[in-house]
PDB file of C-alpha atoms in Angstrom:
ATOM      1  CA  ILE A   1      11.854  -1.235  32.713  1.00  0.00           C
ATOM      2  CA  ALA A   2       8.786   0.626  31.520  1.00  0.00           C
ATOM      3  CA  PHE A   3      10.328   1.358  28.110  1.00  0.00           C
ATOM      4  CA  PHE A   4      10.440  -2.327  27.161  1.00  0.00           C
ATOM      5  CA  LYS A   5       6.813  -2.933  28.182  1.00  0.00           C
ATOM      6  CA  LYS A   6       5.425  -0.608  25.522  1.00  0.00           C
ATOM      7  CA  GLN A   7       4.035  -2.195  22.373  1.00  0.00           C
ATOM      8  CA  VAL A   8       5.853  -1.048  19.256  1.00  0.00           C
ATOM      9  CA  ASN A   9       4.320  -1.367  15.811  1.00  0.00           C
ATOM     10  CA  VAL A  10       6.906  -2.114  13.153  1.00  0.00           C
ATOM     11  CA  PRO A  11       5.744  -1.401   9.587  1.00  0.00           C
ATOM     12  CA  PHE A  12       7.032  -4.654   8.024  1.00  0.00           C
ATOM     13  CA  ASP A  13       4.956  -4.143   4.898  1.00  0.00           C
ATOM     14  CA  LEU A  14       6.498  -0.718   4.301  1.00  0.00           C
ATOM     15  CA  ILE A  15      10.050  -1.909   5.019  1.00  0.00           C
ATOM     16  CA  ILE A  16       9.795  -4.949   2.742  1.00  0.00           C
ATOM     17  CA  SER A  17       8.127  -2.914  -0.012  1.00  0.00           C
ATOM     18  CA  ARG A  18      10.990  -0.386   0.064  1.00  0.00           C
ATOM     19  CA  MET A  19      13.559  -3.221  -0.022  1.00  0.00           C
ATOM     20  CA  ILE A  20      11.815  -4.661  -3.069  1.00  0.00           C
ATOM     21  CA  GLU A  21      11.776  -1.252  -4.766  1.00  0.00           C
ATOM     22  CA  ILE A  22      15.495  -0.770  -4.097  1.00  0.00           C
ATOM     23  CA  LEU A  23      16.326  -4.211  -5.533  1.00  0.00           C
ATOM     24  CA  ASN A  24      14.090  -3.578  -8.556  1.00  0.00           C
ATOM     25  CA  SER A  25      15.807  -0.264  -9.258  1.00  0.00           C
ATOM     26  CA  ILE A  26      19.078  -2.084  -9.978  1.00  0.00           C
ATOM     27  CA  PRO A  27      19.149  -3.958 -13.296  1.00  0.00           C
ATOM     28  CA  THR A  28      19.118  -7.662 -12.432  1.00  0.00           C
ATOM     29  CA  LEU A  29      21.794  -8.764 -14.876  1.00  0.00           C
ATOM     30  CA  PHE A  30      24.211  -6.075 -13.632  1.00  0.00           C
ATOM     31  CA  LEU A  31      23.480  -7.008 -10.019  1.00  0.00           C
ATOM     32  CA  ILE A  32      24.153 -10.686 -10.773  1.00  0.00           C
ATOM     33  CA  LEU A  33      27.361  -9.770 -12.613  1.00  0.00           C
ATOM     34  CA  MET A  34      28.537  -7.666  -9.653  1.00  0.00           C
ATOM     35  CA  ILE A  35      27.878 -10.472  -7.175  1.00  0.00           C
ATOM     36  CA  ILE A  36      29.537 -13.090  -9.408  1.00  0.00           C
ATOM     37  CA  SER A  37      32.611 -10.871  -9.754  1.00  0.00           C
ATOM     38  CA  ILE A  38      32.974 -10.833  -5.965  1.00  0.00           C
ATOM     39  CA  VAL A  39      32.805 -14.646  -5.665  1.00  0.00           C
ATOM     40  CA  LYS A  40      36.198 -16.244  -6.363  1.00  0.00           C
ATOM     41  CA  LYS A  41      35.073 -19.541  -7.941  1.00  0.00           C
ATOM     42  CA  PRO A  42      31.342 -19.526  -8.648  1.00  0.00           C
ATOM     43  CA  ASN A  43      29.874 -22.997  -8.957  1.00  0.00           C
ATOM     44  CA  LEU A  44      26.377 -23.883 -10.121  1.00  0.00           C
ATOM     45  CA  TYR A  45      24.864 -23.754  -6.603  1.00  0.00           C
ATOM     46  CA  VAL A  46      26.306 -20.313  -5.904  1.00  0.00           C
ATOM     47  CA  ILE A  47      24.943 -19.015  -9.205  1.00  0.00           C
ATOM     48  CA  MET A  48      21.512 -20.522  -8.472  1.00  0.00           C
ATOM     49  CA  GLY A  49      21.563 -18.861  -5.052  1.00  0.00           C
ATOM     50  CA  ILE A  50      22.482 -15.493  -6.567  1.00  0.00           C
ATOM     51  CA  ILE A  51      19.716 -15.767  -9.164  1.00  0.00           C
ATOM     52  CA  GLY A  52      17.241 -16.732  -6.430  1.00  0.00           C
ATOM     53  CA  ALA A  53      18.360 -13.878  -4.185  1.00  0.00           C
ATOM     54  CA  THR A  54      17.844 -11.357  -6.975  1.00  0.00           C
ATOM     55  CA  GLY A  55      14.698 -12.859  -8.496  1.00  0.00           C
ATOM     56  CA  TRP A  56      12.318 -13.103  -5.534  1.00  0.00           C
ATOM     57  CA  THR A  57      11.048  -9.541  -5.752  1.00  0.00           C
ATOM     58  CA  GLY A  58       8.535  -9.986  -8.573  1.00  0.00           C
ATOM     59  CA  ILE A  59       6.849 -12.949  -6.923  1.00  0.00           C
ATOM     60  CA  ALA A  60       6.806 -11.184  -3.537  1.00  0.00           C
ATOM     61  CA  ARG A  61       5.091  -8.144  -5.037  1.00  0.00           C
ATOM     62  CA  PHE A  62       2.552 -10.364  -6.765  1.00  0.00           C
ATOM     63  CA  ILE A  63       1.783 -12.287  -3.555  1.00  0.00           C
ATOM     64  CA  ARG A  64       1.336  -9.005  -1.686  1.00  0.00           C
ATOM     65  CA  ALA A  65      -1.041  -7.679  -4.341  1.00  0.00           C
ATOM     66  CA  GLU A  66      -3.077 -10.902  -4.287  1.00  0.00           C
ATOM     67  CA  LEU A  67      -3.338 -10.839  -0.485  1.00  0.00           C
ATOM     68  CA  LEU A  68      -4.483  -7.213  -0.597  1.00  0.00           C
ATOM     69  CA  ARG A  69      -7.107  -8.185  -3.176  1.00  0.00           C
ATOM     70  CA  VAL A  70      -8.317 -11.188  -1.170  1.00  0.00           C
ATOM     71  CA  ARG A  71      -8.420  -9.146   2.044  1.00  0.00           C
ATOM     72  CA  SER A  72     -11.422  -7.184   0.790  1.00  0.00           C
ATOM     73  CA  LEU A  73     -13.512 -10.182  -0.303  1.00  0.00           C
ATOM     74  CA  GLU A  74     -16.699 -11.250   1.448  1.00  0.00           C
ATOM     75  CA  TYR A  75     -15.530 -14.551   2.931  1.00  0.00           C
ATOM     76  CA  ILE A  76     -12.687 -12.779   4.771  1.00  0.00           C
ATOM     77  CA  GLU A  77     -15.196 -10.308   6.234  1.00  0.00           C
ATOM     78  CA  ALA A  78     -17.460 -13.229   7.178  1.00  0.00           C
ATOM     79  CA  ALA A  79     -14.581 -15.000   8.928  1.00  0.00           C
ATOM     80  CA  GLN A  80     -13.747 -11.807  10.824  1.00  0.00           C
ATOM     81  CA  SER A  81     -17.364 -11.370  11.869  1.00  0.00           C
ATOM     82  CA  LEU A  82     -17.412 -14.967  13.141  1.00  0.00           C
ATOM     83  CA  GLY A  83     -14.491 -14.065  15.399  1.00  0.00           C
ATOM     84  CA  TYR A  84     -11.790 -16.186  13.809  1.00  0.00           C
ATOM     85  CA  SER A  85      -8.235 -15.230  14.670  1.00  0.00           C
ATOM     86  CA  ASN A  86      -6.135 -13.358  12.133  1.00  0.00           C
ATOM     87  CA  PHE A  87      -3.771 -16.340  11.979  1.00  0.00           C
ATOM     88  CA  ARG A  88      -6.605 -18.703  11.030  1.00  0.00           C
ATOM     89  CA  ILE A  89      -8.041 -16.275   8.477  1.00  0.00           C
ATOM     90  CA  LEU A  90      -4.634 -15.806   6.901  1.00  0.00           C
ATOM     91  CA  PHE A  91      -3.622 -19.471   6.664  1.00  0.00           C
ATOM     92  CA  LYS A  92      -7.011 -21.135   6.123  1.00  0.00           C
ATOM     93  CA  HIS A  93      -8.698 -18.622   3.827  1.00  0.00           C
ATOM     94  CA  ALA A  94      -6.478 -15.860   2.439  1.00  0.00           C
ATOM     95  CA  ILE A  95      -3.311 -17.715   1.422  1.00  0.00           C
ATOM     96  CA  PRO A  96      -5.024 -20.710  -0.285  1.00  0.00           C
ATOM     97  CA  ASN A  97      -7.145 -18.346  -2.374  1.00  0.00           C
ATOM     98  CA  ALA A  98      -4.273 -15.973  -3.139  1.00  0.00           C
ATOM     99  CA  LEU A  99      -1.753 -18.707  -3.919  1.00  0.00           C
ATOM    100  CA  SER A 100      -3.382 -20.182  -7.000  1.00  0.00           C
ATOM    101  CA  PRO A 101      -2.740 -17.152  -9.280  1.00  0.00           C
ATOM    102  CA  VAL A 102       0.794 -16.870  -7.900  1.00  0.00           C
ATOM    103  CA  LEU A 103       1.799 -20.400  -8.972  1.00  0.00           C
ATOM    104  CA  ILE A 104       1.927 -19.470 -12.639  1.00  0.00           C
ATOM    105  CA  SER A 105       4.192 -16.569 -11.734  1.00  0.00           C
ATOM    106  CA  ILE A 106       6.469 -18.915  -9.793  1.00  0.00           C
ATOM    107  CA  ALA A 107       6.696 -21.253 -12.782  1.00  0.00           C
ATOM    108  CA  PHE A 108       7.600 -18.332 -15.025  1.00  0.00           C
ATOM    109  CA  GLY A 109      10.198 -17.300 -12.428  1.00  0.00           C
ATOM    110  CA  VAL A 110      11.841 -20.729 -12.538  1.00  0.00           C
ATOM    111  CA  ALA A 111      11.856 -20.607 -16.330  1.00  0.00           C
ATOM    112  CA  SER A 112      13.391 -17.134 -16.192  1.00  0.00           C
ATOM    113  CA  ALA A 113      16.076 -18.370 -13.766  1.00  0.00           C
ATOM    114  CA  ILE A 114      16.989 -21.160 -16.201  1.00  0.00           C
ATOM    115  CA  LEU A 115      17.300 -18.630 -19.011  1.00  0.00           C
ATOM    116  CA  THR A 116      19.401 -16.315 -16.809  1.00  0.00           C
ATOM    117  CA  GLU A 117      21.805 -19.129 -15.931  1.00  0.00           C
ATOM    118  CA  SER A 118      22.070 -20.071 -19.606  1.00  0.00           C
ATOM    119  CA  THR A 119      22.813 -16.440 -20.451  1.00  0.00           C
ATOM    120  CA  LEU A 120      25.545 -16.238 -17.822  1.00  0.00           C
ATOM    121  CA  SER A 121      27.095 -19.494 -19.030  1.00  0.00           C
ATOM    122  CA  PHE A 122      26.864 -18.315 -22.634  1.00  0.00           C
ATOM    123  CA  LEU A 123      28.786 -15.168 -21.677  1.00  0.00           C
ATOM    124  CA  GLY A 124      31.440 -17.296 -19.944  1.00  0.00           C
ATOM    125  CA  LEU A 125      30.471 -16.246 -16.412  1.00  0.00           C
ATOM    126  CA  GLY A 126      29.017 -19.561 -15.319  1.00  0.00           C
ATOM    127  CA  PRO A 127      30.714 -22.414 -13.531  1.00  0.00           C
ATOM    128  CA  ALA A 128      33.919 -23.442 -15.285  1.00  0.00           C
ATOM    129  CA  ASP A 129      33.900 -27.025 -14.008  1.00  0.00           C
ATOM    130  CA  THR A 130      30.327 -27.867 -15.095  1.00  0.00           C
ATOM    131  CA  VAL A 131      29.064 -28.201 -18.653  1.00  0.00           C
ATOM    132  CA  THR A 132      25.875 -26.186 -19.078  1.00  0.00           C
ATOM    133  CA  TRP A 133      23.529 -25.496 -21.957  1.00  0.00           C
ATOM    134  CA  GLY A 134      24.767 -21.922 -22.212  1.00  0.00           C
ATOM    135  CA  GLN A 135      28.394 -23.069 -22.480  1.00  0.00           C
ATOM    136  CA  LEU A 136      27.462 -25.504 -25.250  1.00  0.00           C
ATOM    137  CA  LEU A 137      25.663 -22.751 -27.161  1.00  0.00           C
ATOM    138  CA  SER A 138      28.696 -20.498 -26.755  1.00  0.00           C
ATOM    139  CA  TYR A 139      30.992 -23.260 -27.953  1.00  0.00           C
ATOM    140  CA  ALA A 140      28.734 -23.839 -30.984  1.00  0.00           C
ATOM    141  CA  ARG A 141      29.531 -20.305 -32.198  1.00  0.00           C
ATOM    142  CA  THR A 142      33.176 -21.227 -32.628  1.00  0.00           C
ATOM    143  CA  ILE A 143      32.441 -24.400 -34.635  1.00  0.00           C
ATOM    144  CA  PRO A 144      29.612 -23.724 -37.103  1.00  0.00           C
ATOM    145  CA  GLN A 145      29.976 -27.211 -38.629  1.00  0.00           C
ATOM    146  CA  ALA A 146      28.915 -28.819 -35.327  1.00  0.00           C
ATOM    147  CA  TRP A 147      25.252 -27.860 -35.648  1.00  0.00           C
ATOM    148  CA  TRP A 148      24.218 -30.306 -32.914  1.00  0.00           C
ATOM    149  CA  LEU A 149      26.023 -28.180 -30.307  1.00  0.00           C
ATOM    150  CA  ALA A 150      23.489 -25.441 -30.961  1.00  0.00           C
ATOM    151  CA  VAL A 151      20.343 -27.417 -31.746  1.00  0.00           C
ATOM    152  CA  PHE A 152      20.179 -29.860 -28.836  1.00  0.00           C
ATOM    153  CA  PRO A 153      21.001 -27.447 -25.953  1.00  0.00           C
ATOM    154  CA  GLY A 154      18.672 -24.840 -27.466  1.00  0.00           C
ATOM    155  CA  PHE A 155      15.921 -27.427 -27.795  1.00  0.00           C
ATOM    156  CA  ALA A 156      16.543 -28.618 -24.217  1.00  0.00           C
ATOM    157  CA  ILE A 157      16.215 -25.051 -22.904  1.00  0.00           C
ATOM    158  CA  PHE A 158      13.009 -24.595 -24.900  1.00  0.00           C
ATOM    159  CA  ILE A 159      11.486 -27.867 -23.645  1.00  0.00           C
ATOM    160  CA  THR A 160      12.445 -27.203 -20.013  1.00  0.00           C
ATOM    161  CA  VAL A 161      11.021 -23.670 -20.007  1.00  0.00           C
ATOM    162  CA  THR A 162       7.827 -24.891 -21.690  1.00  0.00           C
ATOM    163  CA  VAL A 163       7.422 -27.724 -19.162  1.00  0.00           C
ATOM    164  CA  PHE A 164       7.741 -25.317 -16.225  1.00  0.00           C
ATOM    165  CA  ASN A 165       5.166 -23.007 -17.778  1.00  0.00           C
ATOM    166  CA  LEU A 166       2.754 -25.905 -18.329  1.00  0.00           C
ATOM    167  CA  MET A 167       3.339 -27.145 -14.769  1.00  0.00           C
ATOM    168  CA  GLY A 168       2.474 -23.692 -13.447  1.00  0.00           C
ATOM    169  CA  GLU A 169      -0.748 -23.603 -15.432  1.00  0.00           C
ATOM    170  CA  GLY A 170      -1.628 -27.142 -14.309  1.00  0.00           C
ATOM    171  CA  LEU A 171      -0.980 -26.315 -10.646  1.00  0.00           C
ATOM    172  CA  THR A 172      -3.070 -23.189 -10.968  1.00  0.00           C
ATOM    173  CA  ASP A 173      -5.966 -25.198 -12.384  1.00  0.00           C
ATOM    174  CA  ALA A 174      -5.569 -27.921  -9.747  1.00  0.00           C
ATOM    175  CA  MET A 175      -5.365 -25.591  -6.753  1.00  0.00           C
ATOM    176  CA  ASP A 176      -7.939 -22.976  -7.775  1.00  0.00           C
ATOM    177  CA  PRO A 177     -10.714 -23.243  -5.159  1.00  0.00           C
ATOM    178  CA  ARG A 178     -13.237 -21.728  -7.583  1.00  0.00           C
ATOM    179  CA  LEU A 179     -12.868 -24.746  -9.897  1.00  0.00           C
ATOM    180  CA  LYS A 180     -13.354 -27.407  -7.178  1.00  0.00           C
ATOM    181  CA  GLN A 181     -17.157 -27.362  -7.387  1.00  0.00           C
TER     182      GLN A 181
END
C-alpha cells in the first residue's frame, strides 16, 4: 500500500513539551491528592510511584534545555562535519556533556520527593501500615511532652535531604568533562 510507504515526521519534541506544560499547569500537591484518593489502599511504593509520575517534568525540561544548548556548541558541529551519525553524536558527545548539570537537579528532585512524602504522611494521607517520618511529626503535635518524636524525624529528614544535595554536587563535579583536564 503506497500510503504506508510514505515517511511521516512526528513532532515528538512538541508533543512531549505540551504534555509537560499540561502537567505543570496542575498544582502538584492537588494532583497527588487526587491520585491518592482514587487508590483504595496506598502503600509506600504506590505513593513513591505517584510522586515520581508527577515530578519528572522539571528534570525533563532541564534536560531538553541542556541538549538544546549543547547542540549549538563547536564540538557537535565538528562531529557533524566529520560525518558521525546522529546516534553517535547524541550518545557520545551531547548527553555526557549535558548530563553533568542535570545531576544536581535530579538530586534536588529526590530531596523534594522525600519532602513531599513526608508532607503527605504528616497530613495523614500516607501509608497507614508503615511508620514514616511525616507520621511521627504529626504524632508529635498531639504529645508536646515527647519532644523526641519531633526532633529525631525532623533531623533525619534534614540530614537525608542534605546528603542527596551533596551527592548531586559531588556527581556533578565528578562527571563534568570540563574538569577532567
